[in-house]
Structures are given as structure tokens and as C-alpha cells.
Tab-separated table of C-alpha atoms in Angstrom:
chain	number	residue	atom	x	y	z
D	222	UNK	CA	-2.197	-18.781	-22.706
D	223	UNK	CA	-4.400	-18.777	-19.633
D	224	UNK	CA	-4.391	-16.011	-17.016
D	225	UNK	CA	-2.516	-18.018	-14.387
D	226	UNK	CA	0.328	-18.749	-16.804
D	227	UNK	CA	0.410	-15.165	-18.123
D	228	UNK	CA	0.666	-13.778	-14.566
D	229	UNK	CA	3.396	-16.271	-13.707
D	230	UNK	CA	5.420	-15.194	-16.754
D	231	UNK	CA	4.861	-11.447	-16.231
D	232	UNK	CA	8.111	-9.809	-15.157
D	233	UNK	CA	6.717	-6.323	-14.631
D	234	UNK	CA	3.647	-4.671	-13.187
D	235	UNK	CA	2.622	-3.430	-16.629
D	236	UNK	CA	2.864	-6.937	-18.131
D	237	UNK	CA	0.712	-8.351	-15.337
D	238	UNK	CA	-1.803	-5.518	-15.734
D	239	UNK	CA	-2.036	-6.191	-19.468
D	240	UNK	CA	-2.587	-9.911	-18.831
D	241	UNK	CA	-5.424	-9.108	-16.428
D	242	UNK	CA	-6.979	-6.639	-18.875
D	243	UNK	CA	-6.906	-9.263	-21.643
D	244	UNK	CA	-8.724	-11.610	-19.252
D	245	UNK	CA	-11.574	-9.190	-18.598
D	246	UNK	CA	-10.237	-7.098	-15.706
D	247	UNK	CA	-10.938	-3.912	-17.643
D	248	UNK	CA	-11.805	-1.465	-14.868
D	249	UNK	CA	-9.470	0.437	-12.552
D	250	UNK	CA	-10.216	0.588	-8.845
D	251	UNK	CA	-8.972	3.059	-6.247
D	252	UNK	CA	-8.757	2.294	-2.539
D	253	UNK	CA	-10.186	5.097	-0.424
D	254	UNK	CA	-10.517	5.277	3.359
D	255	UNK	CA	-13.670	3.185	3.722
D	256	UNK	CA	-14.508	2.183	0.169
D	257	UNK	CA	-13.216	0.981	-3.170
D	258	UNK	CA	-14.149	3.166	-6.129
D	259	UNK	CA	-14.248	2.324	-9.828
D	260	UNK	CA	-12.511	5.154	-11.666
D	261	UNK	CA	-14.466	4.667	-14.899
D	262	UNK	CA	-18.011	4.388	-13.516
D	263	UNK	CA	-17.599	6.050	-10.075
D	264	UNK	CA	-19.367	3.026	-8.534
D	265	UNK	CA	-18.358	2.534	-4.893
D	266	UNK	CA	-18.103	-0.680	-2.889
D	267	UNK	CA	-17.380	-1.722	0.675
D	268	UNK	CA	-13.897	-3.277	0.809
D	269	UNK	CA	-15.341	-6.363	2.505
D	270	UNK	CA	-17.620	-6.926	-0.504
D	271	UNK	CA	-14.744	-7.138	-2.991
D	272	UNK	CA	-13.416	-10.556	-3.982
D	273	UNK	CA	-9.654	-10.787	-4.562
D	274	UNK	CA	-9.112	-13.200	-7.452
D	275	UNK	CA	-5.491	-12.433	-8.310
D	276	UNK	CA	-2.528	-11.164	-6.270
D	277	UNK	CA	0.827	-10.166	-7.815
D	278	UNK	CA	3.767	-8.594	-6.009
D	279	UNK	CA	6.761	-6.796	-7.503
D	280	UNK	CA	9.814	-5.602	-5.553
D	281	UNK	CA	11.431	-2.254	-6.191
D	282	UNK	CA	14.558	-2.397	-8.340
D	283	UNK	CA	16.569	0.002	-6.211
D	284	UNK	CA	15.140	-1.066	-2.852
D	285	UNK	CA	13.574	-4.525	-2.423
D	286	UNK	CA	11.852	-3.281	0.742
D	287	UNK	CA	9.655	-1.152	-1.499
D	288	UNK	CA	7.151	-3.239	-3.374
D	289	UNK	CA	3.992	-2.856	-5.391
D	290	UNK	CA	1.028	-5.176	-5.413
D	291	UNK	CA	-1.481	-5.707	-8.173
D	292	UNK	CA	-4.889	-7.096	-7.268
D	293	UNK	CA	-7.434	-8.538	-9.662
D	294	UNK	CA	-10.777	-7.733	-8.034
D	295	UNK	CA	-14.382	-8.701	-8.588
D	296	UNK	CA	-17.064	-6.337	-7.326
D	297	UNK	CA	-20.447	-7.564	-6.005
D	298	UNK	CA	-22.114	-6.551	-9.295
D	299	UNK	CA	-19.647	-8.691	-11.274
D	300	UNK	CA	-17.397	-5.853	-12.419
D	301	UNK	CA	-13.776	-6.975	-12.836
D	302	UNK	CA	-10.841	-4.633	-12.425
D	303	UNK	CA	-7.414	-4.006	-11.006
D	304	UNK	CA	-6.117	-2.170	-7.960
D	305	UNK	CA	-2.460	-1.237	-7.503
D	306	UNK	CA	-1.184	-0.975	-3.935
D	307	UNK	CA	2.251	-0.020	-2.678
D	308	UNK	CA	4.139	-1.365	0.316
D	309	UNK	CA	7.317	-0.228	1.933
D	310	UNK	CA	8.857	1.970	4.555
D	311	UNK	CA	6.978	5.051	3.343
D	312	UNK	CA	3.532	3.368	3.368
């Protein structure tokens, strides 16, 4: 199964994350104030230098206004990884 199909069939954030990992998105990124940091290598990148290849969105079960996004990112040096972001009234 290709990545696009696996993401489409993923019903949960963890299933989508696993699909991305199997497709080479093996690093975990963290969004900081003015940079994106790889948690495994501590490499840091300007947010404007990151390429967003995949976007997934999942609504909260108890409150659809709360949602979580999963991004498949490519860094300027070719590193592939994921970044989880949350949306909602508290964010």
C-alpha cells in the first residue's frame, strides 16, 4: 500500500504516524518559537525552510472543536519526520 492510501485509511493519529514512519518519516520534530527541532539529532531549522509533504487532521472524540494535526515534514538536509500540532479553544 502506498503512503497516500495508508494515510487515507488511517483512523487514528497513531495509525497515520505509523504509516509515515514506514514510509521513511522516522524523525520526530518539535515546533519551538522560531525554529523546528529534531528531537533525535537536535538539528534545528527555520520553519520557512521546512517542506510540508503530508497533512492529517483528527478531531477530538469528546469535543470536535479540539483537533490534532500530523505533519510529514522534510528538512533542508533531506531529513524526514513528523510533527504533531494541536488546535482548539485552548491553543
